[in-house]
PDB file of C-alpha atoms in Angstrom:
ATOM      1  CA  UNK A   1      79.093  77.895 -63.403  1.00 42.00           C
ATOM      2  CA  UNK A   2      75.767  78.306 -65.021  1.00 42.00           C
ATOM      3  CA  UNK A   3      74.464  81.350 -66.694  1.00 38.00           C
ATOM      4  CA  UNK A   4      71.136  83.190 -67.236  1.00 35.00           C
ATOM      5  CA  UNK A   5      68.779  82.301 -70.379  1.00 32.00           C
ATOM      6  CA  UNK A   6      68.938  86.038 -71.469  1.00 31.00           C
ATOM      7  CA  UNK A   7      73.042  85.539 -71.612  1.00 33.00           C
ATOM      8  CA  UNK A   8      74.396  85.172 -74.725  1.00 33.00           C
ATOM      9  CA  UNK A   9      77.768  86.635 -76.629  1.00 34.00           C
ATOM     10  CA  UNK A  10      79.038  87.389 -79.983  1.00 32.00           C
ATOM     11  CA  UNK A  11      82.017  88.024 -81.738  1.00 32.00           C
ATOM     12  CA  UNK A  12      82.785  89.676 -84.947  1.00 29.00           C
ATOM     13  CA  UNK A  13      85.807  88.112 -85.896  1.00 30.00           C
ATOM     14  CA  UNK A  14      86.696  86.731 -88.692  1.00 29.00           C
ATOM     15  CA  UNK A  15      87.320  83.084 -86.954  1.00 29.00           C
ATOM     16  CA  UNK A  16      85.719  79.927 -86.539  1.00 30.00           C
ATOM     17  CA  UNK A  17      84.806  77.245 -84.009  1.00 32.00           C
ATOM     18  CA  UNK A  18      83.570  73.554 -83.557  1.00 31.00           C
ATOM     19  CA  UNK A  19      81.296  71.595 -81.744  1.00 32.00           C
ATOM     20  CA  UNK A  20      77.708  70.649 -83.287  1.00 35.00           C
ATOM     21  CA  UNK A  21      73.661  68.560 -82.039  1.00 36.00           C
ATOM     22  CA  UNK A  22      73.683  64.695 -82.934  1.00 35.00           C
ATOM     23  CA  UNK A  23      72.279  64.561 -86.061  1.00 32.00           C
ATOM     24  CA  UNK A  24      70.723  61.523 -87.823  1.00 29.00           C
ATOM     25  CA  UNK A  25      71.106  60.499 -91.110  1.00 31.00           C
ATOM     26  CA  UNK A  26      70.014  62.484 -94.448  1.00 29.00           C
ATOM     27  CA  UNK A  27      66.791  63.030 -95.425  1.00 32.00           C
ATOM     28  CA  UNK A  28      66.214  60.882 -98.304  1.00 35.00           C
ATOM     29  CA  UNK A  29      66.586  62.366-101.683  1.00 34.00           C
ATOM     30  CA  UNK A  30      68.981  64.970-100.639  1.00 30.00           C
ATOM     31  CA  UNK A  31      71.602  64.836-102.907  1.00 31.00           C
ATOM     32  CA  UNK A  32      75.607  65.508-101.798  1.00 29.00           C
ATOM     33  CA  UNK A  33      77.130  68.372-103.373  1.00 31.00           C
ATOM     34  CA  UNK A  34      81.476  68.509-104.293  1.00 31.00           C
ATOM     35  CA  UNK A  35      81.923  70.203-101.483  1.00 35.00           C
ATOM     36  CA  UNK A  36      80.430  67.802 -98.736  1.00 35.00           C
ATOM     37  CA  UNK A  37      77.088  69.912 -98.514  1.00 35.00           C
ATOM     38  CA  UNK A  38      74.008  68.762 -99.805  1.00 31.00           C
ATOM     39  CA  UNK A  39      71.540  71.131-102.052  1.00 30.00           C
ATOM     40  CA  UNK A  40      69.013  71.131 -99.060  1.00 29.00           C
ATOM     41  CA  UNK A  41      72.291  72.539 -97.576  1.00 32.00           C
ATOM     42  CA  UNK A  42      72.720  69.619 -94.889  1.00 33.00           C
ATOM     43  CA  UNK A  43      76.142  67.286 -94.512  1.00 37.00           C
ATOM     44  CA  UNK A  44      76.248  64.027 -95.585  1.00 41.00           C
ATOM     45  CA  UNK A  45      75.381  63.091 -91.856  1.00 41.00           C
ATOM     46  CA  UNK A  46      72.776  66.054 -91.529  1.00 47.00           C
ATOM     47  CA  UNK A  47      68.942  65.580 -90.466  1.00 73.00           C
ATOM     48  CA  UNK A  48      65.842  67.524 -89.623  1.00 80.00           C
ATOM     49  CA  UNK A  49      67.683  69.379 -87.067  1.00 82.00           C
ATOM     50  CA  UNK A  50      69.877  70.731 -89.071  1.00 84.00           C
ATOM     51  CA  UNK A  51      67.238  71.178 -92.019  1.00 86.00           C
ATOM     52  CA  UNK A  52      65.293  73.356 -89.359  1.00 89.00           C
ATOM     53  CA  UNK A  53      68.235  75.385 -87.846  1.00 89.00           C
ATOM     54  CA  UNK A  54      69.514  76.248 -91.923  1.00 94.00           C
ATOM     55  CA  UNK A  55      65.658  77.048 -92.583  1.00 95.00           C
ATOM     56  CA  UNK A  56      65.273  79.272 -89.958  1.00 96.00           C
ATOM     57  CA  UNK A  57      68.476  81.189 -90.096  1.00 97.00           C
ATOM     58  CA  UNK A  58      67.582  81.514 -94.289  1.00 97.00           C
ATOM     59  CA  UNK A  59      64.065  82.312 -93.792  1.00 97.00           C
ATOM     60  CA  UNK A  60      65.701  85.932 -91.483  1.00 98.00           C
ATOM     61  CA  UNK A  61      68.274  86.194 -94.605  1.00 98.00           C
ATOM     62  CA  UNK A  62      65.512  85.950 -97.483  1.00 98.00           C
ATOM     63  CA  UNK A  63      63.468  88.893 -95.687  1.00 97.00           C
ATOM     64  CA  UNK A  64      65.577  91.279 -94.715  1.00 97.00           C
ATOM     65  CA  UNK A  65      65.526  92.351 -90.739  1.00 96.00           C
ATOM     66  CA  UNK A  66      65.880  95.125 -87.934  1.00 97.00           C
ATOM     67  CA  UNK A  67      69.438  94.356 -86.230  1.00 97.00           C
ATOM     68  CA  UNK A  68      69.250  97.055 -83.383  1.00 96.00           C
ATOM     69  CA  UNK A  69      69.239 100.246 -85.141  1.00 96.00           C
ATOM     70  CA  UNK A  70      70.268  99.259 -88.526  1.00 96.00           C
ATOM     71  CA  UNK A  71      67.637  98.090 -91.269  1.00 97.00           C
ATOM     72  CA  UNK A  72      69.853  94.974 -92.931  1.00 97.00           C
ATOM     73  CA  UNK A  73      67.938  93.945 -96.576  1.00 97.00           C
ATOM     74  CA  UNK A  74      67.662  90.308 -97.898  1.00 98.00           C
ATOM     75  CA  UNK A  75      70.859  88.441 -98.554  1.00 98.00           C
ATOM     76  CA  UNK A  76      71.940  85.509 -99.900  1.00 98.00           C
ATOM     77  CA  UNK A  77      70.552  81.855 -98.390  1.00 97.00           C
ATOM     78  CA  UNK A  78      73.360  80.224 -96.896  1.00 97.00           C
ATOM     79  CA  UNK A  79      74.539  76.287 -97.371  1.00 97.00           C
ATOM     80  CA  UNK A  80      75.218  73.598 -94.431  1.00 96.00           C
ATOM     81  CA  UNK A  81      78.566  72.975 -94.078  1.00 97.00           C
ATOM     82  CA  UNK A  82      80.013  69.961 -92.092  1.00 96.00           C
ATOM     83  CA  UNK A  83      83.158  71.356 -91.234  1.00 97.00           C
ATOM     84  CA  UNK A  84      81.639  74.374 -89.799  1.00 97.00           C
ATOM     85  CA  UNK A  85      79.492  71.908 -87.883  1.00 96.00           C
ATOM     86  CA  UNK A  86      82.492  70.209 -86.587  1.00 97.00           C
ATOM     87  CA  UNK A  87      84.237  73.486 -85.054  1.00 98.00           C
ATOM     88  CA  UNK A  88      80.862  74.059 -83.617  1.00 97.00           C
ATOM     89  CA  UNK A  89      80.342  70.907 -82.250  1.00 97.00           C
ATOM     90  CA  UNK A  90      84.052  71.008 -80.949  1.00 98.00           C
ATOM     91  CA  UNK A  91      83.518  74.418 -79.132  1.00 98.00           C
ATOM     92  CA  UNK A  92      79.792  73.230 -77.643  1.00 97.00           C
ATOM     93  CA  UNK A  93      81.473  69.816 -76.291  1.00 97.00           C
ATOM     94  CA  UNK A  94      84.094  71.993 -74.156  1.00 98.00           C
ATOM     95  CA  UNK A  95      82.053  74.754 -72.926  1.00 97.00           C
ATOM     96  CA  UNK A  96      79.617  71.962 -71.556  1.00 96.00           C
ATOM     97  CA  UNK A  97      82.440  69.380 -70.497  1.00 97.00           C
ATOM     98  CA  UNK A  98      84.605  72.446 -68.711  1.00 97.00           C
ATOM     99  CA  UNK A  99      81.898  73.666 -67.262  1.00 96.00           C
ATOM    100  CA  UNK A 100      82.794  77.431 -68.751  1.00 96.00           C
ATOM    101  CA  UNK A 101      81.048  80.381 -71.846  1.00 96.00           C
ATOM    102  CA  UNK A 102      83.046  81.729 -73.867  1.00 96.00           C
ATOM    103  CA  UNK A 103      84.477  82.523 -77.336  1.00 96.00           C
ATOM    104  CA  UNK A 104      87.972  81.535 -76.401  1.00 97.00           C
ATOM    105  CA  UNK A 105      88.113  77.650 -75.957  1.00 97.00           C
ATOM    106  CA  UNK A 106      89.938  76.157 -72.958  1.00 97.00           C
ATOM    107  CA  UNK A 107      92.953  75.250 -75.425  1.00 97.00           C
ATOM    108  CA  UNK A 108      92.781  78.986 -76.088  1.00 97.00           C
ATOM    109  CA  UNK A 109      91.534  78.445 -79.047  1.00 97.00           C
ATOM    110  CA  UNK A 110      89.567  81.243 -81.093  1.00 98.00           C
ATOM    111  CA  UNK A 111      87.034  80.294 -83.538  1.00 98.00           C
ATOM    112  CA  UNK A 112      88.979  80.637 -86.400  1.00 97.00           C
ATOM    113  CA  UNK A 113      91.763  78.075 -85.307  1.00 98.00           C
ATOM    114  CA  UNK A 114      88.601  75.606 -84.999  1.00 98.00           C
ATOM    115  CA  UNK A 115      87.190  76.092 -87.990  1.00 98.00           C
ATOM    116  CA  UNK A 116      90.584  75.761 -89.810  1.00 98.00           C
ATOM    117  CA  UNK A 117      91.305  72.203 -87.103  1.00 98.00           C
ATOM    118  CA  UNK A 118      88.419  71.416 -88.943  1.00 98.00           C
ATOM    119  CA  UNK A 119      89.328  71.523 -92.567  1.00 98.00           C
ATOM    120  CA  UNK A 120      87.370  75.064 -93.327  1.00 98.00           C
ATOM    121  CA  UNK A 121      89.574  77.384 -95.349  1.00 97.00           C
ATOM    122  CA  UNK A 122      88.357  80.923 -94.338  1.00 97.00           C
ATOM    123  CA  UNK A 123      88.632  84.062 -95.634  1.00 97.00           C
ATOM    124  CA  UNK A 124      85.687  85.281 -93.240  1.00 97.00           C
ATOM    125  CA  UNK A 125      84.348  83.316 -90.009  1.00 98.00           C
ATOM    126  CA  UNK A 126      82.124  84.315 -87.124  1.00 97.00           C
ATOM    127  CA  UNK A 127      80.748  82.711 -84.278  1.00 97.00           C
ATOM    128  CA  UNK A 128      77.604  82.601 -82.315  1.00 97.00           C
ATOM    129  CA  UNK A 129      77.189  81.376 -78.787  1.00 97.00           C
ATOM    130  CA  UNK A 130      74.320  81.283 -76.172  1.00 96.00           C
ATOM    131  CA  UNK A 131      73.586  79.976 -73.446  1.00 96.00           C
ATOM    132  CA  UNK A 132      70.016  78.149 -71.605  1.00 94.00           C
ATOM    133  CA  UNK A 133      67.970  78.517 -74.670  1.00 94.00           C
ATOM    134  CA  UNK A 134      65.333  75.481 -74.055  1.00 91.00           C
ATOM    135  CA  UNK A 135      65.274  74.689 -78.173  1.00 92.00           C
ATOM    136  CA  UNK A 136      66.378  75.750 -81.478  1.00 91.00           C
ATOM    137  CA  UNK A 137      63.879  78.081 -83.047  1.00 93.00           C
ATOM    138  CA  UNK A 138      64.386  80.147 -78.939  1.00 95.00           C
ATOM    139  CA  UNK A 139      68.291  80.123 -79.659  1.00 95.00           C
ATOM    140  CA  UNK A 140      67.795  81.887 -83.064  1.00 96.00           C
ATOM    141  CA  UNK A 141      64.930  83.883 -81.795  1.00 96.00           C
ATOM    142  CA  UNK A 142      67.615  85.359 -78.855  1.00 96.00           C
ATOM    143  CA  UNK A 143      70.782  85.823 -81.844  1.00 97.00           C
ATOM    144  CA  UNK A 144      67.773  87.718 -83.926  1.00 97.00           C
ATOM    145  CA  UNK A 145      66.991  89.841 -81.197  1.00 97.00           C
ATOM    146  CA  UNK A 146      71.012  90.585 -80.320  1.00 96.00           C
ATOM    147  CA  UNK A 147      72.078  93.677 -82.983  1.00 97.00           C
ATOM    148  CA  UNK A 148      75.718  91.914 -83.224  1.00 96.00           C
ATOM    149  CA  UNK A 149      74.131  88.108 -83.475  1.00 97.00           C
ATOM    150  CA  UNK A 150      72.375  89.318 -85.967  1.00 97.00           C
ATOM    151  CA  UNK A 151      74.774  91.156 -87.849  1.00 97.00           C
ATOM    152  CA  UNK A 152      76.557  87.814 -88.565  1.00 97.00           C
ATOM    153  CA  UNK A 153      73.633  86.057 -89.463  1.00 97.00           C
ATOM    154  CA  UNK A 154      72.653  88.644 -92.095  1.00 98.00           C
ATOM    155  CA  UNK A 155      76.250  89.822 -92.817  1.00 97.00           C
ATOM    156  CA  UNK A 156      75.938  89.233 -97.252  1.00 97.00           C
ATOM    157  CA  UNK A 157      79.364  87.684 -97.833  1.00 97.00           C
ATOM    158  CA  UNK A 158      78.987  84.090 -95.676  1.00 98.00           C
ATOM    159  CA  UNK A 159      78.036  81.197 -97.356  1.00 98.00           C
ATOM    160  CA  UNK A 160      78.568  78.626 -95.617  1.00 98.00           C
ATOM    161  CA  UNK A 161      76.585  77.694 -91.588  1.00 97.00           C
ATOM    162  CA  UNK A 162      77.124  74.658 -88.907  1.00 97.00           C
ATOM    163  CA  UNK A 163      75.873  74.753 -85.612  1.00 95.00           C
ATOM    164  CA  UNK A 164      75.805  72.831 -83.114  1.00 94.00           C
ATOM    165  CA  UNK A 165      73.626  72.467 -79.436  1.00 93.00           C
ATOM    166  CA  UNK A 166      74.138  70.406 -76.172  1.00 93.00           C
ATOM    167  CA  UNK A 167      72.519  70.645 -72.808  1.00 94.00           C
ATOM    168  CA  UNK A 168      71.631  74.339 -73.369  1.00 94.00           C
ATOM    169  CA  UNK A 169      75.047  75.353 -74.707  1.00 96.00           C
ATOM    170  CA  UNK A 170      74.521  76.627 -78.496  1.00 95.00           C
ATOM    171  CA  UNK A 171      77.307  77.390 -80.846  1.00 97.00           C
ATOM    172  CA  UNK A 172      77.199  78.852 -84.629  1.00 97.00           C
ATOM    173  CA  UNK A 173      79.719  79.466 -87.068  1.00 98.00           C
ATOM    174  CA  UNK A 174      79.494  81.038 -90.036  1.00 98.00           C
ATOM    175  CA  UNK A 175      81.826  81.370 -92.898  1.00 98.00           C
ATOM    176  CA  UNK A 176      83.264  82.566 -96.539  1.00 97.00           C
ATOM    177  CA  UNK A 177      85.753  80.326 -98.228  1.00 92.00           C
TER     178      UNK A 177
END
């Protein structure tokens, strides 16, 4: 079952998932950080993609934005995280390969039992999904333009962001240590 462009859900639990886009290798000259990152904030297997995705989400952080009614200031940038990317890419790979939307994976798994199958110790996690956006910069464009998407993007207290895309299935997660 397929489901309109405009269709996209959110959840504002503290929980992760998994399930991420092929990325190629790092850009040259990023250098690794302890915890796996890098200080462009991409993994040690990140590229462009994920350079553009961690741009665009920090770019809405730096100024400030309208989530539905609620004026939410400038926060923090956040870093790429590989583990997050994994529960992402996890989550992405079922919804597309079960042929099904939703925050709950088809093991019945929430997004914070991902994100921990992944190796993310969380003390907050939230996730992001959407559905038939054509390309990245749309995707983040449509969780913008959600008041609860966009409350976890600009929520103060995450750090950390992976995210992952397939044949129009988009998952973030996003997450405190």
């Amino acid at each position: 079952m397929k489901y309109p462009l405009a269709f996209a859900l959110l959840l504002f639990m503290n929980i992760s998932c998994d399930q991420p886009l092929d990325f190629p290798p790092l850009p040259e000259g990023a250098e690794e950080e302890e915890d796996g990152g890098t200080e462009s904030g991409s993994s040690d297997d990140g590229n462009s993609a994920q350079l553009e995705m961690l741009a665009l989400v920090n770019e809405i952080r730096a100024e400030g934005c309208r989530c539905g009614n609620q004026n939410m200031p400038p926060v923090p940038a956040l870093k790429w995280n590989p583990k997050l990317e994994r529960a992402a890419k996890r989550h992405v790979d079922d919804m597309l390969e079960q042929d099904f939307f939703s925050h709950q994976g088809s093991d019945g798994s929430s997004v914070g039992q991902r994100a921990s199958d992944a190796g993310y110790s969380w003390t907050g996690i939230a996730e992001n999904i959407a559905y038939g956006y054509p390309d990245m910069a749309s995707v983040i464009q449509g969780w913008k333009d959600s008041p609860g998407h966009c409350k976890n993007m600009m929520k103060a207290s995450y750090e950390h962001l992976g995210m992952a895309g397939r044949e129009g299935y988009w998952v973030m997660v996003l997450g405190k240590d």
